[in-house]
Amino acid sequence: MRVLVTGGAGYIGSTAVAILLERGYEVNVLDDCSTGHADAVSAQAKFVNGSILDIGAVSNALKGCDAVIHFAAKSLVGESVEKPDLYEDVNVNGTRILLAEMAKAGVRKLVFSSTAATYGEPEVIPITEDSLNKPTSPYGTTKLAVDQMITAESKSGLAAISLRYFNVAGAFESKSGWLAERHDPETHLIPNLLRATAQKPLKVFGNDWPTKDGTCIRDYVHVVDLIDAHILALENLEVSNHKIINLGSGGGYSVTEVIDGAAKVIGREIPAELASRRSGDPAVLIADISKAKSLLGWSPKRNIEDMVGDTWKSQNASTGN
Ligand code: UDP
């Protein structure tokens, strides 16, 4: 099977490309490298350097493909509040173009990178796929709009699964080197705490949240487990059917717990200081992952120590190919 991976130069996309190739899939990549890195794309993939908004590039990238895994998107909550039009354009219009070109090319299989941000501030924990969708940012709103667009498209034959990620972390050692988060600026907790120094301590965004230790609780899932779920999704697509499935670990860690756990993994204290709350952060996000278990036969195999340990190893090695 040949799979088009849109956003295949990004953190999660490039990991998907490497794992798909290792499992014997053929891969095309479409990425404009606006946030991704061309050197993260395996040389074995056919790489189209172009935007999801460029109809010609999308149609070229789809050539010979049987299925699409669609990661290409803008994905920062804070940036989406500042630039809602950019998020509408890339995430919604980009997917509209992709779906139209897939229909033209007769490619009727899609796995979509959705997000827990579609649920917003949850009323009930853990969050099931039936929880209310009340996104609190343009990022979440645009991803929800895409999920709805895919549901509509499934009525005309598309076989699709949207995977709603909670907090993705960790790194993957591919045959040609480590693939890891290389965001600029980096906003995510685990890469940031591993880079913290006495001069530039980690900022802990609030310790007055309604949680056991006052810091926010998140559900972290290892990027390799996440990609395993994508491949299972790819193999379990059903014609004219769109499923929405949460991906997390089903448990949560507070920011303080992640910091303490990371200190144990790397054998030294993590310099940290208290900062004010970050706007848009909900107090607690934990996934109910029973649907992933029952529909995909998936459950995560790697724990928070693996996520911290692999990120640490990747930061101490060269990344890319
Ligand atoms: N966080 C933090 N300091 C940082 C980065 C993140 O305290 O430098 C907190 C953040 O407020 C949230 C949790 O860590 O409660 C996870 O944040 P991250 O940005 O990794 O993922 P998000 O939950 O925003 O998708």
mmCIF file of C-alpha atoms and ligand atoms in Angstrom:
data_model
loop_
_atom_site.group_PDB
_atom_site.id
_atom_site.type_symbol
_atom_site.label_atom_id
_atom_site.label_comp_id
_atom_site.label_asym_id
_atom_site.label_seq_id
_atom_site.Cartn_x
_atom_site.Cartn_y
_atom_site.Cartn_z
ATOM 1 C CA MET A 1 0.000 0.000 0.000
ATOM 2 C CA ARG A 2 1.288 3.489 -0.838
ATOM 3 C CA VAL A 3 0.302 6.115 1.726
ATOM 4 C CA LEU A 4 0.412 9.894 1.346
ATOM 5 C CA VAL A 5 1.541 11.450 4.628
ATOM 6 C CA THR A 6 0.698 15.151 4.614
ATOM 7 C CA GLY A 7 2.828 17.024 7.118
ATOM 8 C CA GLY A 8 5.405 14.233 6.868
ATOM 9 C CA ALA A 9 8.290 16.577 7.740
ATOM 10 C CA GLY A 10 6.858 17.450 11.150
ATOM 11 C CA TYR A 11 7.454 15.759 14.491
ATOM 12 C CA ILE A 12 4.557 13.284 14.383
ATOM 13 C CA GLY A 13 4.414 13.058 10.567
ATOM 14 C CA SER A 14 8.098 12.230 10.106
ATOM 15 C CA THR A 15 7.811 9.546 12.795
ATOM 16 C CA ALA A 16 4.837 8.096 10.907
ATOM 17 C CA VAL A 17 6.812 8.093 7.651
ATOM 18 C CA ALA A 18 9.768 6.255 9.226
ATOM 19 C CA ILE A 19 7.585 3.641 10.928
ATOM 20 C CA LEU A 20 5.409 3.077 7.836
ATOM 21 C CA LEU A 21 8.547 2.487 5.737
ATOM 22 C CA GLU A 22 9.965 0.088 8.334
ATOM 23 C CA ARG A 23 6.686 -1.855 8.201
ATOM 24 C CA GLY A 24 6.841 -2.218 4.402
ATOM 25 C CA TYR A 25 4.482 0.559 3.263
ATOM 26 C CA GLU A 26 5.456 2.863 0.398
ATOM 27 C CA VAL A 27 5.188 6.523 1.284
ATOM 28 C CA ASN A 28 4.651 9.887 -0.408
ATOM 29 C CA VAL A 29 5.096 13.043 1.677
ATOM 30 C CA LEU A 30 3.536 16.474 1.160
ATOM 31 C CA ASP A 31 4.965 19.209 3.371
ATOM 32 C CA ASP A 32 5.796 22.882 2.789
ATOM 33 C CA CYS A 33 8.353 22.826 5.624
ATOM 34 C CA SER A 34 6.733 25.915 7.190
ATOM 35 C CA THR A 35 7.157 24.207 10.560
ATOM 36 C CA GLY A 36 8.582 20.832 9.541
ATOM 37 C CA HIS A 37 12.138 19.950 8.503
ATOM 38 C CA ALA A 38 13.007 18.429 5.118
ATOM 39 C CA ASP A 39 15.911 16.544 6.720
ATOM 40 C CA ALA A 40 13.441 14.643 8.921
ATOM 41 C CA VAL A 41 11.863 12.992 5.853
ATOM 42 C CA SER A 42 13.311 9.593 5.033
ATOM 43 C CA ALA A 43 15.099 9.457 1.682
ATOM 44 C CA GLN A 44 12.975 6.384 0.853
ATOM 45 C CA ALA A 45 9.806 8.506 0.693
ATOM 46 C CA LYS A 46 8.744 10.460 -2.399
ATOM 47 C CA PHE A 47 8.835 14.031 -1.105
ATOM 48 C CA VAL A 48 6.686 16.793 -2.598
ATOM 49 C CA ASN A 49 7.729 20.112 -1.060
ATOM 50 C CA GLY A 50 4.483 22.054 -1.284
ATOM 51 C CA SER A 51 1.489 23.405 0.563
ATOM 52 C CA ILE A 52 -1.763 21.644 1.305
ATOM 53 C CA LEU A 53 -3.339 24.818 -0.193
ATOM 54 C CA ASP A 54 -1.613 24.230 -3.551
ATOM 55 C CA ILE A 55 -3.990 22.088 -5.640
ATOM 56 C CA GLY A 56 -1.212 21.062 -8.055
ATOM 57 C CA ALA A 57 1.072 19.944 -5.228
ATOM 58 C CA VAL A 58 -1.727 17.976 -3.542
ATOM 59 C CA SER A 59 -2.673 16.229 -6.782
ATOM 60 C CA ASN A 60 0.997 15.434 -7.519
ATOM 61 C CA ALA A 61 1.539 14.070 -4.010
ATOM 62 C CA LEU A 62 -1.532 11.803 -4.316
ATOM 63 C CA LYS A 63 -0.179 10.036 -7.424
ATOM 64 C CA GLY A 64 -0.049 6.266 -6.907
ATOM 65 C CA CYS A 65 -1.500 6.448 -3.375
ATOM 66 C CA ASP A 66 -4.138 4.167 -1.882
ATOM 67 C CA ALA A 67 -4.634 6.068 1.373
ATOM 68 C CA VAL A 68 -3.817 9.323 3.152
ATOM 69 C CA ILE A 69 -2.703 10.084 6.698
ATOM 70 C CA HIS A 70 -3.367 13.812 7.092
ATOM 71 C CA PHE A 71 -1.183 15.595 9.628
ATOM 72 C CA ALA A 72 -0.476 18.857 7.760
ATOM 73 C CA ALA A 73 -1.924 21.633 9.912
ATOM 74 C CA LYS A 74 -1.227 24.613 12.105
ATOM 75 C CA SER A 75 -1.293 23.243 15.641
ATOM 76 C CA LEU A 76 -0.555 25.821 18.340
ATOM 77 C CA VAL A 77 -3.447 26.912 20.535
ATOM 78 C CA GLY A 78 -1.874 30.281 21.425
ATOM 79 C CA GLU A 79 -0.951 31.136 17.828
ATOM 80 C CA SER A 80 -4.462 30.206 16.700
ATOM 81 C CA VAL A 81 -5.943 32.852 18.997
ATOM 82 C CA GLU A 82 -3.657 35.477 17.423
ATOM 83 C CA LYS A 83 -4.062 34.270 13.816
ATOM 84 C CA PRO A 84 -7.504 32.627 13.464
ATOM 85 C CA ASP A 85 -7.618 33.260 9.696
ATOM 86 C CA LEU A 86 -4.367 31.371 9.169
ATOM 87 C CA TYR A 87 -5.816 28.387 11.056
ATOM 88 C CA GLU A 88 -9.063 28.537 9.069
ATOM 89 C CA ASP A 89 -7.099 28.671 5.846
ATOM 90 C CA VAL A 90 -4.535 25.922 6.407
ATOM 91 C CA ASN A 91 -6.590 23.551 8.539
ATOM 92 C CA VAL A 92 -10.056 23.892 6.998
ATOM 93 C CA ASN A 93 -9.439 25.088 3.436
ATOM 94 C CA GLY A 94 -6.351 22.869 3.157
ATOM 95 C CA THR A 95 -8.384 19.797 4.094
ATOM 96 C CA ARG A 96 -11.183 20.834 1.722
ATOM 97 C CA ILE A 97 -8.648 20.847 -1.123
ATOM 98 C CA LEU A 98 -7.205 17.508 0.005
ATOM 99 C CA LEU A 99 -10.660 15.867 0.146
ATOM 100 C CA ALA A 100 -11.574 17.207 -3.312
ATOM 101 C CA GLU A 101 -8.296 15.987 -4.832
ATOM 102 C CA MET A 102 -8.664 12.601 -3.099
ATOM 103 C CA ALA A 103 -12.151 12.234 -4.625
ATOM 104 C CA LYS A 104 -10.803 13.158 -8.086
ATOM 105 C CA ALA A 105 -7.930 10.675 -7.746
ATOM 106 C CA GLY A 106 -10.198 7.919 -6.394
ATOM 107 C CA VAL A 107 -8.296 7.734 -3.080
ATOM 108 C CA ARG A 108 -11.017 6.836 -0.563
ATOM 109 C CA LYS A 109 -9.107 6.026 2.620
ATOM 110 C CA LEU A 110 -8.207 8.659 5.205
ATOM 111 C CA VAL A 111 -6.750 8.755 8.706
ATOM 112 C CA PHE A 112 -6.964 12.263 10.154
ATOM 113 C CA SER A 113 -4.900 13.831 12.911
ATOM 114 C CA SER A 114 -7.581 15.393 15.125
ATOM 115 C CA THR A 115 -7.217 16.637 18.673
ATOM 116 C CA ALA A 116 -8.666 16.653 22.166
ATOM 117 C CA ALA A 117 -8.835 20.465 21.738
ATOM 118 C CA THR A 118 -12.193 19.836 20.026
ATOM 119 C CA TYR A 119 -13.683 19.050 23.467
ATOM 120 C CA GLY A 120 -12.529 22.294 25.109
ATOM 121 C CA GLU A 121 -12.943 22.507 28.891
ATOM 122 C CA PRO A 122 -14.386 19.075 29.741
ATOM 123 C CA GLU A 123 -17.369 18.667 32.063
ATOM 124 C CA VAL A 124 -16.613 15.009 32.783
ATOM 125 C CA ILE A 125 -13.258 13.216 33.152
ATOM 126 C CA PRO A 126 -12.208 10.931 31.494
ATOM 127 C CA ILE A 127 -13.260 12.374 28.147
ATOM 128 C CA THR A 128 -15.121 10.016 25.821
ATOM 129 C CA GLU A 129 -15.733 10.608 22.133
ATOM 130 C CA ASP A 130 -19.382 11.364 23.040
ATOM 131 C CA SER A 131 -18.334 14.285 25.250
ATOM 132 C CA LEU A 132 -19.608 17.660 24.109
ATOM 133 C CA ASN A 133 -17.498 19.420 21.489
ATOM 134 C CA LYS A 134 -16.925 22.939 22.816
ATOM 135 C CA PRO A 135 -13.511 24.050 21.527
ATOM 136 C CA THR A 136 -12.038 27.055 23.314
ATOM 137 C CA SER A 137 -9.581 28.076 20.572
ATOM 138 C CA PRO A 138 -9.569 28.548 16.790
ATOM 139 C CA TYR A 139 -7.205 25.551 16.690
ATOM 140 C CA GLY A 140 -9.868 23.301 18.261
ATOM 141 C CA THR A 141 -12.661 24.917 16.214
ATOM 142 C CA THR A 142 -10.874 24.330 12.917
ATOM 143 C CA LYS A 143 -10.013 20.705 13.747
ATOM 144 C CA LEU A 144 -13.655 20.097 14.720
ATOM 145 C CA ALA A 145 -14.797 21.679 11.429
ATOM 146 C CA VAL A 146 -12.523 19.236 9.586
ATOM 147 C CA ASP A 147 -13.937 16.266 11.512
ATOM 148 C CA GLN A 148 -17.426 17.414 10.470
ATOM 149 C CA MET A 149 -16.303 17.834 6.860
ATOM 150 C CA ILE A 150 -14.925 14.285 6.875
ATOM 151 C CA THR A 151 -18.211 12.924 8.271
ATOM 152 C CA ALA A 152 -20.039 14.595 5.373
ATOM 153 C CA GLU A 153 -17.524 13.176 2.864
ATOM 154 C CA SER A 154 -17.948 9.663 4.291
ATOM 155 C CA LYS A 155 -21.567 9.767 3.067
ATOM 156 C CA SER A 156 -20.162 9.617 -0.452
ATOM 157 C CA GLY A 157 -17.931 6.628 0.176
ATOM 158 C CA LEU A 158 -14.886 7.916 2.057
ATOM 159 C CA ALA A 159 -13.534 5.479 4.641
ATOM 160 C CA ALA A 160 -12.144 7.588 7.475
ATOM 161 C CA ILE A 161 -10.945 7.580 11.044
ATOM 162 C CA SER A 162 -10.168 10.750 13.024
ATOM 163 C CA LEU A 163 -7.752 10.200 15.886
ATOM 164 C CA ARG A 164 -8.110 12.726 18.693
ATOM 165 C CA TYR A 165 -4.732 13.086 20.351
ATOM 166 C CA PHE A 166 -4.178 14.096 23.926
ATOM 167 C CA ASN A 167 -0.548 15.032 24.807
ATOM 168 C CA VAL A 168 1.924 13.450 22.407
ATOM 169 C CA ALA A 169 5.499 13.129 23.673
ATOM 170 C CA GLY A 170 8.658 11.068 23.279
ATOM 171 C CA ALA A 171 10.891 10.464 20.283
ATOM 172 C CA PHE A 172 11.694 7.683 17.829
ATOM 173 C CA GLU A 173 15.102 6.353 16.849
ATOM 174 C CA SER A 174 14.703 5.587 13.138
ATOM 175 C CA LYS A 175 17.338 3.743 11.103
ATOM 176 C CA SER A 176 18.769 7.124 10.129
ATOM 177 C CA GLY A 177 18.655 8.884 13.484
ATOM 178 C CA TRP A 178 16.366 10.319 16.130
ATOM 179 C CA LEU A 179 13.099 11.973 15.139
ATOM 180 C CA ALA A 180 11.899 14.338 17.835
ATOM 181 C CA GLU A 181 10.129 17.610 18.515
ATOM 182 C CA ARG A 182 11.985 20.487 16.867
ATOM 183 C CA HIS A 183 9.490 23.290 17.331
ATOM 184 C CA ASP A 184 10.621 26.884 17.330
ATOM 185 C CA PRO A 185 9.623 28.230 19.753
ATOM 186 C CA GLU A 186 9.170 24.994 21.735
ATOM 187 C CA THR A 187 6.044 25.230 23.878
ATOM 188 C CA HIS A 188 5.685 21.627 25.073
ATOM 189 C CA LEU A 189 6.399 20.575 28.623
ATOM 190 C CA ILE A 190 8.739 17.583 28.220
ATOM 191 C CA PRO A 191 11.257 19.016 25.718
ATOM 192 C CA ASN A 192 11.216 22.291 27.659
ATOM 193 C CA LEU A 193 11.858 20.787 31.077
ATOM 194 C CA LEU A 194 14.775 18.754 29.700
ATOM 195 C CA ARG A 195 16.368 21.983 28.418
ATOM 196 C CA ALA A 196 15.792 23.944 31.637
ATOM 197 C CA THR A 197 18.882 25.404 33.309
ATOM 198 C CA ALA A 198 19.495 27.397 36.485
ATOM 199 C CA GLN A 199 19.752 30.511 34.277
ATOM 200 C CA LYS A 200 16.626 29.611 32.255
ATOM 201 C CA PRO A 201 14.399 27.520 34.519
ATOM 202 C CA LEU A 202 11.225 25.823 33.325
ATOM 203 C CA LYS A 203 8.199 28.025 33.841
ATOM 204 C CA VAL A 204 5.394 26.152 35.606
ATOM 205 C CA PHE A 205 2.175 27.726 34.373
ATOM 206 C CA GLY A 206 0.205 28.042 37.605
ATOM 207 C CA ASN A 207 -0.008 26.078 40.859
ATOM 208 C CA ASP A 208 -3.506 27.162 41.843
ATOM 209 C CA TRP A 209 -5.482 24.864 39.547
ATOM 210 C CA PRO A 210 -8.198 22.660 41.095
ATOM 211 C CA THR A 211 -5.990 19.540 41.078
ATOM 212 C CA LYS A 212 -4.278 17.488 43.807
ATOM 213 C CA ASP A 213 -1.003 19.504 43.677
ATOM 214 C CA GLY A 214 -2.352 22.646 41.984
ATOM 215 C CA THR A 215 -0.662 22.053 38.613
ATOM 216 C CA CYS A 216 -2.459 21.010 35.428
ATOM 217 C CA ILE A 217 -3.006 17.336 34.667
ATOM 218 C CA ARG A 218 -2.516 15.953 31.165
ATOM 219 C CA ASP A 219 -2.683 12.539 29.512
ATOM 220 C CA TYR A 220 0.637 11.818 27.779
ATOM 221 C CA VAL A 221 1.008 9.261 24.978
ATOM 222 C CA HIS A 222 4.267 8.157 23.335
ATOM 223 C CA VAL A 223 4.590 9.145 19.671
ATOM 224 C CA VAL A 224 5.479 5.545 18.689
ATOM 225 C CA ASP A 225 2.313 4.198 20.351
ATOM 226 C CA LEU A 226 0.398 6.980 18.591
ATOM 227 C CA ILE A 227 1.739 5.937 15.167
ATOM 228 C CA ASP A 228 0.940 2.285 15.917
ATOM 229 C CA ALA A 229 -2.671 3.427 16.351
ATOM 230 C CA HIS A 230 -2.562 5.236 12.984
ATOM 231 C CA ILE A 231 -1.409 2.083 11.228
ATOM 232 C CA LEU A 232 -4.127 0.039 12.939
ATOM 233 C CA ALA A 233 -6.614 2.726 11.863
ATOM 234 C CA LEU A 234 -5.363 2.516 8.281
ATOM 235 C CA GLU A 235 -5.967 -1.227 8.313
ATOM 236 C CA ASN A 236 -9.428 -0.947 9.888
ATOM 237 C CA LEU A 237 -11.071 1.648 7.623
ATOM 238 C CA GLU A 238 -14.605 0.912 6.463
ATOM 239 C CA VAL A 239 -16.238 2.261 3.305
ATOM 240 C CA SER A 240 -18.701 5.125 3.917
ATOM 241 C CA ASN A 241 -17.836 5.199 7.597
ATOM 242 C CA HIS A 242 -16.159 7.880 9.739
ATOM 243 C CA LYS A 243 -15.076 6.933 13.240
ATOM 244 C CA ILE A 244 -13.701 9.306 15.851
ATOM 245 C CA ILE A 245 -11.307 7.740 18.363
ATOM 246 C CA ASN A 246 -9.386 9.222 21.319
ATOM 247 C CA LEU A 247 -5.691 8.463 21.719
ATOM 248 C CA GLY A 248 -4.107 8.945 25.123
ATOM 249 C CA SER A 249 -2.945 6.673 27.901
ATOM 250 C CA GLY A 250 -6.157 6.801 29.911
ATOM 251 C CA GLY A 251 -4.320 8.267 32.915
ATOM 252 C CA GLY A 252 -2.985 11.669 33.890
ATOM 253 C CA TYR A 253 0.129 13.308 35.330
ATOM 254 C CA SER A 254 0.373 16.751 36.861
ATOM 255 C CA VAL A 255 3.118 19.130 35.727
ATOM 256 C CA THR A 256 4.830 18.575 39.102
ATOM 257 C CA GLU A 257 4.662 14.791 38.669
ATOM 258 C CA VAL A 258 6.189 15.040 35.189
ATOM 259 C CA ILE A 259 8.992 17.258 36.530
ATOM 260 C CA ASP A 260 9.707 14.863 39.437
ATOM 261 C CA GLY A 261 9.569 11.819 37.159
ATOM 262 C CA ALA A 262 11.894 13.468 34.637
ATOM 263 C CA ALA A 263 14.384 14.325 37.390
ATOM 264 C CA LYS A 264 14.538 10.634 38.291
ATOM 265 C CA VAL A 265 15.005 9.583 34.644
ATOM 266 C CA ILE A 266 17.888 11.992 33.976
ATOM 267 C CA GLY A 267 19.357 11.830 37.477
ATOM 268 C CA ARG A 268 19.309 15.520 38.311
ATOM 269 C CA GLU A 269 16.872 18.171 39.517
ATOM 270 C CA ILE A 270 14.900 20.119 36.901
ATOM 271 C CA PRO A 271 15.281 23.869 37.563
ATOM 272 C CA ALA A 272 11.741 25.270 37.656
ATOM 273 C CA GLU A 273 9.989 28.472 38.716
ATOM 274 C CA LEU A 274 6.361 29.399 39.155
ATOM 275 C CA ALA A 275 4.778 31.508 36.405
ATOM 276 C CA SER A 276 1.237 32.720 35.856
ATOM 277 C CA ARG A 277 -1.387 30.502 34.236
ATOM 278 C CA ARG A 278 -1.153 30.133 30.450
ATOM 279 C CA SER A 279 -4.373 31.281 28.802
ATOM 280 C CA GLY A 280 -6.441 28.533 27.195
ATOM 281 C CA ASP A 281 -5.087 25.769 29.479
ATOM 282 C CA PRO A 282 -7.829 23.538 30.945
ATOM 283 C CA ALA A 283 -7.078 22.132 34.433
ATOM 284 C CA VAL A 284 -7.414 18.432 33.608
ATOM 285 C CA LEU A 285 -7.463 16.487 30.334
ATOM 286 C CA ILE A 286 -7.599 12.700 30.507
ATOM 287 C CA ALA A 287 -8.804 10.446 27.702
ATOM 288 C CA ASP A 288 -11.165 7.529 27.891
ATOM 289 C CA ILE A 289 -9.380 5.169 25.488
ATOM 290 C CA SER A 290 -11.817 2.253 25.574
ATOM 291 C CA LYS A 291 -12.900 2.922 21.966
ATOM 292 C CA ALA A 292 -9.294 2.690 20.707
ATOM 293 C CA LYS A 293 -8.981 -0.592 22.584
ATOM 294 C CA SER A 294 -12.223 -2.109 21.306
ATOM 295 C CA LEU A 295 -12.215 -0.805 17.712
ATOM 296 C CA LEU A 296 -8.494 -0.873 16.922
ATOM 297 C CA GLY A 297 -7.210 -3.425 19.439
ATOM 298 C CA TRP A 298 -4.768 -0.694 20.538
ATOM 299 C CA SER A 299 -3.387 0.154 23.911
ATOM 300 C CA PRO A 300 -0.272 2.169 24.687
ATOM 301 C CA LYS A 301 2.855 0.197 25.626
ATOM 302 C CA ARG A 302 5.181 3.023 26.655
ATOM 303 C CA ASN A 303 4.984 5.056 29.859
ATOM 304 C CA ILE A 304 5.960 8.574 30.922
ATOM 305 C CA GLU A 305 9.517 7.447 31.786
ATOM 306 C CA ASP A 306 9.899 6.160 28.197
ATOM 307 C CA MET A 307 8.627 9.496 26.844
ATOM 308 C CA VAL A 308 11.063 11.500 28.969
ATOM 309 C CA GLY A 309 13.933 9.037 28.403
ATOM 310 C CA ASP A 310 13.536 8.960 24.611
ATOM 311 C CA THR A 311 13.219 12.752 24.398
ATOM 312 C CA TRP A 312 16.364 13.044 26.539
ATOM 313 C CA LYS A 313 18.291 10.615 24.311
ATOM 314 C CA SER A 314 17.145 12.474 21.184
ATOM 315 C CA GLN A 315 18.241 15.826 22.625
ATOM 316 C CA ASN A 316 21.678 14.380 23.346
ATOM 317 C CA ALA A 317 22.067 12.927 19.843
ATOM 318 C CA SER A 318 21.833 14.409 16.368
ATOM 319 C CA THR A 319 18.321 14.477 14.892
ATOM 320 C CA GLY A 320 17.159 13.915 11.328
ATOM 321 C CA ASN A 321 18.619 11.611 8.731
HETATM 322 N N1 UDP B 1 3.522 23.603 30.787
HETATM 323 C C1 UDP B 1 4.301 24.287 31.706
HETATM 324 N N2 UDP B 1 5.458 24.873 31.279
HETATM 325 C C2 UDP B 1 5.896 24.785 29.972
HETATM 326 C C3 UDP B 1 5.102 24.060 29.048
HETATM 327 C C4 UDP B 1 3.917 23.490 29.486
HETATM 328 O O1 UDP B 1 3.948 24.406 32.883
HETATM 329 O O2 UDP B 1 6.966 25.340 29.630
HETATM 330 C C5 UDP B 1 2.281 22.964 31.234
HETATM 331 C C6 UDP B 1 1.031 23.450 30.504
HETATM 332 O O3 UDP B 1 0.462 24.548 31.176
HETATM 333 C C7 UDP B 1 0.150 22.213 30.524
HETATM 334 C C8 UDP B 1 1.125 21.045 30.502
HETATM 335 O O4 UDP B 1 2.385 21.587 30.914
HETATM 336 O O5 UDP B 1 -0.560 22.149 31.726
HETATM 337 C C9 UDP B 1 1.293 20.443 29.122
HETATM 338 O O6 UDP B 1 1.522 21.508 28.208
HETATM 339 P P1 UDP B 1 2.002 21.265 26.725
HETATM 340 O O7 UDP B 1 2.274 22.607 26.111
HETATM 341 O O8 UDP B 1 3.122 20.266 26.707
HETATM 342 O O9 UDP B 1 0.778 20.572 26.021
HETATM 343 P P2 UDP B 1 -0.773 21.061 25.869
HETATM 344 O O10 UDP B 1 -1.496 20.453 27.037
HETATM 345 O O11 UDP B 1 -0.812 22.542 25.843
HETATM 346 O O12 UDP B 1 -1.178 20.446 24.576
#
